[in-house]
Coordinates of C-alpha atoms and ligand atoms in Angstrom, one line a residue:
X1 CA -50.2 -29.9 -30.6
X2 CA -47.5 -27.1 -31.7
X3 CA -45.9 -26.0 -28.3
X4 CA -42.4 -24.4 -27.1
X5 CA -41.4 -24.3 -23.8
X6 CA -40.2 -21.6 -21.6
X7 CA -36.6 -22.4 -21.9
X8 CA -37.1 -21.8 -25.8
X9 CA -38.9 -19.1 -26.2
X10 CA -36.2 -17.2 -23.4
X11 CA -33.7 -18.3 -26.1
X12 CA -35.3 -16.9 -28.9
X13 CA -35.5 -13.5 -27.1
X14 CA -32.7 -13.6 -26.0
X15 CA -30.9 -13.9 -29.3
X16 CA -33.6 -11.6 -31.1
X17 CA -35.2 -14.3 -33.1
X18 CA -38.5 -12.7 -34.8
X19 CA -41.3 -14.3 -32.3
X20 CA -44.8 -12.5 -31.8
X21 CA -45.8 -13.4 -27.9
X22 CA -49.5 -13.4 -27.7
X23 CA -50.9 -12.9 -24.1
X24 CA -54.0 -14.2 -24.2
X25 CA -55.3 -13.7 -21.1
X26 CA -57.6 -11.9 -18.9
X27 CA -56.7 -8.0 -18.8
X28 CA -56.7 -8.5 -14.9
X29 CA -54.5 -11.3 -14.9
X30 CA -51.9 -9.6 -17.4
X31 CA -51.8 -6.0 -15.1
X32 CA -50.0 -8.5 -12.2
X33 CA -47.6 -9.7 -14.8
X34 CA -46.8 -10.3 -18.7
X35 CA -43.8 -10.7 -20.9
X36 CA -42.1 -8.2 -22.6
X37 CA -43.2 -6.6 -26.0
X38 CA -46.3 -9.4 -25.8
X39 CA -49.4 -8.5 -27.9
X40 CA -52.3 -9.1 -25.5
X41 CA -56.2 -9.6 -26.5
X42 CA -58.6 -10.4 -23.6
X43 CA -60.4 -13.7 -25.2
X44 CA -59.6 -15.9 -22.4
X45 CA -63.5 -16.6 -21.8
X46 CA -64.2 -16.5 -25.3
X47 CA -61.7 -19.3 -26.2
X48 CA -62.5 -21.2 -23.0
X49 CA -65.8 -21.2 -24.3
X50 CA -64.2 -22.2 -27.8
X51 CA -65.7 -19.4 -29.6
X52 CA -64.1 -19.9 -33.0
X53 CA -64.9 -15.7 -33.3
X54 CA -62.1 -15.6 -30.1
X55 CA -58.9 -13.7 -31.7
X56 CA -61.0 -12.4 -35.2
X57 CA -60.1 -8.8 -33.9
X58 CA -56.1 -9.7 -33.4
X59 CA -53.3 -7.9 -35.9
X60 CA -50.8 -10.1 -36.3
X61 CA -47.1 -9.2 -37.9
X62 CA -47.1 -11.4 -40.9
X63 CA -44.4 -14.4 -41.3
X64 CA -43.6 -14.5 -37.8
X65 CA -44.2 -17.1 -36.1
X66 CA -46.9 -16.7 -32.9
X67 CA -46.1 -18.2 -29.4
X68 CA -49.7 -17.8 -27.4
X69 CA -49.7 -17.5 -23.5
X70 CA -51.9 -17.7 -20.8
X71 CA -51.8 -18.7 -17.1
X72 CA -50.8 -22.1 -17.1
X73 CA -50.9 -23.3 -20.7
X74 CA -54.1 -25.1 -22.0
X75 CA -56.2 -22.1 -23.1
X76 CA -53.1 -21.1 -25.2
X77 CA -53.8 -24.5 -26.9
X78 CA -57.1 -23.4 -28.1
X79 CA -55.9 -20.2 -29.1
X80 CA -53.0 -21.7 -31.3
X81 CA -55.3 -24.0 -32.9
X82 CA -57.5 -21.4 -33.7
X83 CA -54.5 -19.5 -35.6
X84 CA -53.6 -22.4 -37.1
X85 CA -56.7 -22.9 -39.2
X86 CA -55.9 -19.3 -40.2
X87 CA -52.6 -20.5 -42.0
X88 CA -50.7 -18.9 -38.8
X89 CA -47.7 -20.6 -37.5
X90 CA -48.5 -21.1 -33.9
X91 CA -47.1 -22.8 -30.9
X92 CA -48.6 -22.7 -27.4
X93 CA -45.8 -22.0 -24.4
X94 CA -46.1 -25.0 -22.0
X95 CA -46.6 -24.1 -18.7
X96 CA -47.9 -20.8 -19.4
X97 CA -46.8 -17.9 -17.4
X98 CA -46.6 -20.3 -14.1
X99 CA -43.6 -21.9 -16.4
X100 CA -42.1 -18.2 -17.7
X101 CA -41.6 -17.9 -13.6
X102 CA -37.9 -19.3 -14.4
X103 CA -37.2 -17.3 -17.9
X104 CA -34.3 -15.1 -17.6
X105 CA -32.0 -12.9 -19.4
X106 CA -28.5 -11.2 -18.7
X107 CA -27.1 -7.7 -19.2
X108 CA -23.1 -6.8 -18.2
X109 CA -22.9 -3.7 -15.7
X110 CA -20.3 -1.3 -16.7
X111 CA -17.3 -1.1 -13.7
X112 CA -14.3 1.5 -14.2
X113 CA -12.3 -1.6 -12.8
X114 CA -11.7 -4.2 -14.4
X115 CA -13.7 -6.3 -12.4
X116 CA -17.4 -7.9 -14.2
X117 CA -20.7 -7.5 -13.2
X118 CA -23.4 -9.6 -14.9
X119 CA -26.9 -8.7 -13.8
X120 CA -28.8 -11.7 -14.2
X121 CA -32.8 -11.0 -14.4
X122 CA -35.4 -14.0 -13.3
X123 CA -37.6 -11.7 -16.1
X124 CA -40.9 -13.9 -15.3
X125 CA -40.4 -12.7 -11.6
X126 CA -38.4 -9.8 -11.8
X127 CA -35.8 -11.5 -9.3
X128 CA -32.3 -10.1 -10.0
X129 CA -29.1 -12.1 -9.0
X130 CA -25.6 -10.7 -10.2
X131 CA -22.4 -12.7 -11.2
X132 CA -19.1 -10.7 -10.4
X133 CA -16.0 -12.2 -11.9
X134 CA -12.2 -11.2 -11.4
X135 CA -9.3 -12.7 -11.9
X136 CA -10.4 -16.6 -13.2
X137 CA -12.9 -16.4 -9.8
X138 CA -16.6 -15.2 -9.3
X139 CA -18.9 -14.5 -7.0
X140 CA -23.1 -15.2 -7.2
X141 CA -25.3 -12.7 -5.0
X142 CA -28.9 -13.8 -4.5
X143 CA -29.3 -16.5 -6.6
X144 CA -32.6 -17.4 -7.5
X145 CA -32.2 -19.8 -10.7
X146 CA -31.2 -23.0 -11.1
X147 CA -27.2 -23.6 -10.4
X148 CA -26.6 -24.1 -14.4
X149 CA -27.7 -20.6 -14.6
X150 CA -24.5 -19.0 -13.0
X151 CA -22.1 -21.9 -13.4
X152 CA -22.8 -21.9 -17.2
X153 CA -22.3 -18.5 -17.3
X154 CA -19.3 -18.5 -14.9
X155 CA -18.0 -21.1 -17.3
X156 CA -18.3 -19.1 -20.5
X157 CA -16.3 -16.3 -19.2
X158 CA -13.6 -18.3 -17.4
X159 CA -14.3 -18.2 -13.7
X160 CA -15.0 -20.5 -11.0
X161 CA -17.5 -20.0 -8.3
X162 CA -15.4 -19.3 -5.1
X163 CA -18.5 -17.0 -3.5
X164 CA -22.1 -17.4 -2.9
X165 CA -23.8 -14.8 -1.0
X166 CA -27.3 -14.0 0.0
X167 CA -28.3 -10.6 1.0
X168 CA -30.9 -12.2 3.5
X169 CA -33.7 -14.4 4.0
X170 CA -35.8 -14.4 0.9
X171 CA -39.5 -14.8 1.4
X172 CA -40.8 -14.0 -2.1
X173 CA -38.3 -17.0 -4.0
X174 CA -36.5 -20.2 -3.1
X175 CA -32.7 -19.4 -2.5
X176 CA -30.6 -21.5 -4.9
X177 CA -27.4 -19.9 -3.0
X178 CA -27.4 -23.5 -0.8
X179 CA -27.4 -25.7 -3.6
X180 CA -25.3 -23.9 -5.9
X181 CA -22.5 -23.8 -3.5
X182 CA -22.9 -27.4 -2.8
X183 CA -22.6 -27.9 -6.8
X184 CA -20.1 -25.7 -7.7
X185 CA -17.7 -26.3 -4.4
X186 CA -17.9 -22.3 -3.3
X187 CA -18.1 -21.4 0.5
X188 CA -21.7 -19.7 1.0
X189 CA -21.6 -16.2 3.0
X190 CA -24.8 -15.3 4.9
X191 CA -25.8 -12.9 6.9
X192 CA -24.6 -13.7 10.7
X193 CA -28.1 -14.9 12.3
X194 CA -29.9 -17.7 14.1
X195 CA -32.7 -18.4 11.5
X196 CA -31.5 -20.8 9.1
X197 CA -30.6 -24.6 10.2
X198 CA -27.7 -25.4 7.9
X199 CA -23.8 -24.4 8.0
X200 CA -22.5 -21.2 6.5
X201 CA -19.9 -18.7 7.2
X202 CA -21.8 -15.8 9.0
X203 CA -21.2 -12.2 7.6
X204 CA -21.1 -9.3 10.4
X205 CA -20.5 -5.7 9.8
X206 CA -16.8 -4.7 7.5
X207 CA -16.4 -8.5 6.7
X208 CA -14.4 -8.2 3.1
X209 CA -14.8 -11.4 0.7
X210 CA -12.1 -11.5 -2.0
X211 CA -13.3 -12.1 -5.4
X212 CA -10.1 -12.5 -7.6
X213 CA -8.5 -9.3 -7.2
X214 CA -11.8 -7.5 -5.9
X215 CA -13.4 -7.1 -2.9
X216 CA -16.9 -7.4 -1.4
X217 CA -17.3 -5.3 1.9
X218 CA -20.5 -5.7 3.9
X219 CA -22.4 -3.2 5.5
X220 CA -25.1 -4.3 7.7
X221 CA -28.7 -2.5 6.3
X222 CA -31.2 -4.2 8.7
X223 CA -35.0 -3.1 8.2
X224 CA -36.4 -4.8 5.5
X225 CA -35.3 -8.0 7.4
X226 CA -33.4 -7.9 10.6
X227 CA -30.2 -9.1 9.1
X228 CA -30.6 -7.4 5.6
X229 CA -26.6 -6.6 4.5
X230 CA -25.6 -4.7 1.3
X231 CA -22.6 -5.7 -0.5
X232 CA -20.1 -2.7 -1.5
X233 CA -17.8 -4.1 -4.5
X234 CA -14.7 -2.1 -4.9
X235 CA -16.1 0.6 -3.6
X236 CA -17.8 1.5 -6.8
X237 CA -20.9 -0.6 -6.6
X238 CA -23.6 -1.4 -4.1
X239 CA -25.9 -4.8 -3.8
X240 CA -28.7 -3.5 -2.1
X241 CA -31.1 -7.1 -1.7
X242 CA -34.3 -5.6 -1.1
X243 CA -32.7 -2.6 1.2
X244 CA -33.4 0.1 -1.5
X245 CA -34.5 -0.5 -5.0
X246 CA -34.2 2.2 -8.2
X247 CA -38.1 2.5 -7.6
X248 CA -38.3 2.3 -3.8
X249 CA -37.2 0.6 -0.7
X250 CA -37.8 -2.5 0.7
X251 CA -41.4 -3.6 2.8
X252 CA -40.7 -3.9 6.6
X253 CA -43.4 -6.1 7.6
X254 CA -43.3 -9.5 5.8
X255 CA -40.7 -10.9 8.9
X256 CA -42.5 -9.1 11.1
X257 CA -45.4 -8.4 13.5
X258 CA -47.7 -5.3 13.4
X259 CA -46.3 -3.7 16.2
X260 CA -42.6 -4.7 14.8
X261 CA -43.3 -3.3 11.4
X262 CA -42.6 0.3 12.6
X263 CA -39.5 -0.1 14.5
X264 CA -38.5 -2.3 11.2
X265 CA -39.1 1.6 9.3
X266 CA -37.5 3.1 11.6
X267 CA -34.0 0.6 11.3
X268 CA -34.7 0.9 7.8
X269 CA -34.1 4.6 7.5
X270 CA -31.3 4.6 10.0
X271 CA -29.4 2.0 7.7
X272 CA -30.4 4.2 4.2
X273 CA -29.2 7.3 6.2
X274 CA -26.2 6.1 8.3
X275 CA -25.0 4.0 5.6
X276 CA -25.8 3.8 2.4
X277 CA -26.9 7.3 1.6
X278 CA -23.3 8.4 2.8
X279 CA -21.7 6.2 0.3
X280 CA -20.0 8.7 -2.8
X281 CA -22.9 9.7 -5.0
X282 CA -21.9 7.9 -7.9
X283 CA -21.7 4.5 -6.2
X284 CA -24.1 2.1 -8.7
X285 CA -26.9 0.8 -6.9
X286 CA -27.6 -2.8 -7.8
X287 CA -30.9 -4.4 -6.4
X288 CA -31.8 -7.3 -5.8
X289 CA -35.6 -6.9 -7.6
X290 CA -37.8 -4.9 -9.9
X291 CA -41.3 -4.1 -10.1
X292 CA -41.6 -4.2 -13.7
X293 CA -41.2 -6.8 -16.3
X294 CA -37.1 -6.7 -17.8
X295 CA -37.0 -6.5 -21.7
X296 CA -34.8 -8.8 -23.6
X297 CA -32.5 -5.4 -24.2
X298 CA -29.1 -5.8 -22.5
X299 CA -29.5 -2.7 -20.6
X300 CA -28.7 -3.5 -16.7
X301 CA -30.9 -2.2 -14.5
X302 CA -29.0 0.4 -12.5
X303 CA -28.7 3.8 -11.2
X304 CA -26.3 5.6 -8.9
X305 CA -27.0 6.8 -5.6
X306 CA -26.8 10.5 -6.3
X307 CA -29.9 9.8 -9.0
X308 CA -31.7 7.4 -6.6
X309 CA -31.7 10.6 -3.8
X310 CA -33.1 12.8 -6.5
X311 CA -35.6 10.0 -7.8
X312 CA -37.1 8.5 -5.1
X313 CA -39.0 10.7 -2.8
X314 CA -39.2 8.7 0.1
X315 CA -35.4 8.9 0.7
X316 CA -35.8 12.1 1.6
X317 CA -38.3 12.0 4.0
X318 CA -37.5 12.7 7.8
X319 CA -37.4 9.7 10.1
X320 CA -41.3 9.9 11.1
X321 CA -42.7 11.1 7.7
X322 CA -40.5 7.6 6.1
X323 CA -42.2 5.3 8.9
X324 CA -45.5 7.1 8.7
X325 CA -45.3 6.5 4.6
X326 CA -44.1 2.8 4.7
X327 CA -46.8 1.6 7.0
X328 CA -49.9 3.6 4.7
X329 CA -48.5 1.9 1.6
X330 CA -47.4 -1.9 2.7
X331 CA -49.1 -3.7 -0.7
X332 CA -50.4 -7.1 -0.4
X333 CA -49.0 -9.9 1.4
X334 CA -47.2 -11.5 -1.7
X335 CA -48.4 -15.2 -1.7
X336 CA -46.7 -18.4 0.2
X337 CA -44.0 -16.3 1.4
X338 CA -44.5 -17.8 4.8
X339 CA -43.9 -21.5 3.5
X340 CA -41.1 -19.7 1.0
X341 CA -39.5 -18.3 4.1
X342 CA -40.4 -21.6 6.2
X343 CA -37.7 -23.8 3.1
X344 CA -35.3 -21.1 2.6
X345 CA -34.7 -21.0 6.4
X346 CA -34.6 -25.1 6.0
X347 CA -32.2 -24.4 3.3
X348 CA -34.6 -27.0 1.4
X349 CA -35.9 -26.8 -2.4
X350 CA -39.3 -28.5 -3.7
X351 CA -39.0 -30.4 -6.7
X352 CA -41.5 -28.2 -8.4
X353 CA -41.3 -24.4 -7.3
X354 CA -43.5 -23.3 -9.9
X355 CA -47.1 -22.6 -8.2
X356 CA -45.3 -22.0 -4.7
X357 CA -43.5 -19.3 -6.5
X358 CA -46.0 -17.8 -9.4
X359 CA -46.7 -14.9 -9.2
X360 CA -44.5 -11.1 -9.0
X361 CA -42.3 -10.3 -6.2
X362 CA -44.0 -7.9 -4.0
X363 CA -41.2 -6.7 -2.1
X364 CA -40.4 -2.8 -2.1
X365 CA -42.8 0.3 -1.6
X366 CA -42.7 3.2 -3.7
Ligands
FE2_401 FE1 -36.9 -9.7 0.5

């Protein structure tokens, strides 16, 4: 059997290769998730069922070879046999979209320092992690990949890992921050609480980091969690974790109870209010998610503060209104994230991540 695994096919993207991605799956299962500029045909059943009819209705680009999808990689095989006997080149992705979890792709941020921003997006996940380098050093914020990830990328532009910082306890992914400390010999920064069980040097409020010749301040944001922090770099961009994101802000509830969730709001719009929304208009806002699948298109995903205060309605909502909103649109409970939270406050990783993290993040409201 033809097949390519994740790893490849995130290549090919990533260089531009010509590739058609055909999502073969249900449409329900595709709405949660899909990859970018994928062709989609609902004949999950119909293949399952090996209907040799399944794709007939299917336009395909011609001479390009096809990469079929679908949850976890077996009805893909069908599919790609089935294009096959049609003369189609066709390879099934291993794994399916339980395996594209850990695709990624990169895309610089524009500074008027000299200082670097890579914006590194977990694409299958929509988990964003950011590389800052200055000066031969570099800093990783929320890393959610494997360590080769950042210190490969590190490598190819010079630097050496000095920094690793998490905004806060992650419930949605693993936190790599630990292990890619331990492997590239930086100090890990956390958030100053009780939760997790292993060392780090504990962030409080107008701790600077230096990076090189720039500078990290950190600016306590609790709401989302209690010890959320955004990162302000030179004064000219803002790592916001899952405080505010260019759609939304971040849920209140997942660390806490009921009754907890709407003080949680409440914190939430005091640190928006009293902090970051009195940061210069044109700060860049850097989040540490999106909602929506991240094309293989360079562009970082980014916006400044002045355009997030037009944008997103809920920042300017009074303190009631903003609580009252939050708590009528908390989505779903995102799945696992109790055992997620349970290892990253362990500081432990499993050796296979992939089911306990499938799935989109679930972390803002808009
Ligand atoms: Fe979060």
């Amino acid at each position: 059997m033809n097949t390519m695994n994740a790893e490849t096919l995130r290549d090919w993207l990533e260089k531009g290769k010509p590739v058609t991605v055909l999502d073969i799956r249900s449409t329900a299962d595709r709405s949660s998730w899909a990859i970018p500029g994928s062709l989609h045909i609902d004949a999950y059943a119909a293949l399952k069922a090996h209907d040799a009819h399944a794709l007939d209705g299917v336009v395909l680009p011609s001479d390009v070879p096809v990469v079929t999808v679908c949850n976890s990689g077996y009805t893909s095989q069908i599919a790609s046999k089935q294009l096959q006997a049609r003369g189609i080149e066709s390879r099934s992705l291993e794994g399916g979209m339980q395996a594209w979890s850990f695709a990624w792709n990169t895309a610089d941020v524009p500074l008027p320092s000299s200082t670097e921003v890579i914006q590194i997006r977990r694409v299958g996940k929509g988990c964003l992690s950011y590389l800052i380098g200055s000066q031969g050093e570099a800093a990783v914020i929320d890393a959610s990949l494997q360590p080769e990830v950042y210190i490969d990328l590190a490598k190819s532009r010079g630097w050496s890992i000095t920094a690793v910082l998490d905004t806060h306890i992650h419930a949605d992914h693993l936190s790599r921050s630990r292990l890619l400390a331990e492997q590239s010999g930086a100090t890990l920064y956390l958030p100053d609480q009780q939760r997790v069980k292993y060392r780090f040097t504990a962030l409080r409020n107008g701790s600077i980091i230096k990076v090189g010749g720039a500078s990290l301040m950190v600016i306590p944001t609790p709401g989302h969690t209690a010890e959320s922090m955004s990162y302000l770099l030179d004064r000219q961009a803002l790592f916001t974790g899952d405080t505010l994101f260019l759609q939304g802000v971040g849920r209140p509830d997942l660390h806490a109870t009921t009754e907890e969730t709407r003080s949680h709001a409440q914190l939430l719009h005091h640190s928006l209010h009293h902090h970051l929304l009195l940061l210069p208009a044109r700060t860049l806002v850097l989040p540490g998610h999106t909602n929506t699948p991240t094309p293989f298109d360079k562009i970082p995903l980014t916006a400044t503060l002045g355009d997030l205060w037009n944008k997103v309605e809920l920042l300017r909502l009074s303190e009631s209104e903003f609580v009252d909103a939050l708590v009528a649109r908390i989505p779903p409970v995102p799945p696992n994230h109790a055992r997620i939270i349970e290892l990253n406050e362990a500081g432990r990783l499993i050796e296979n991540p992939i089911r306990l993290e499938a799935g989109a993040n679930n972390c803002g409201i808009s």
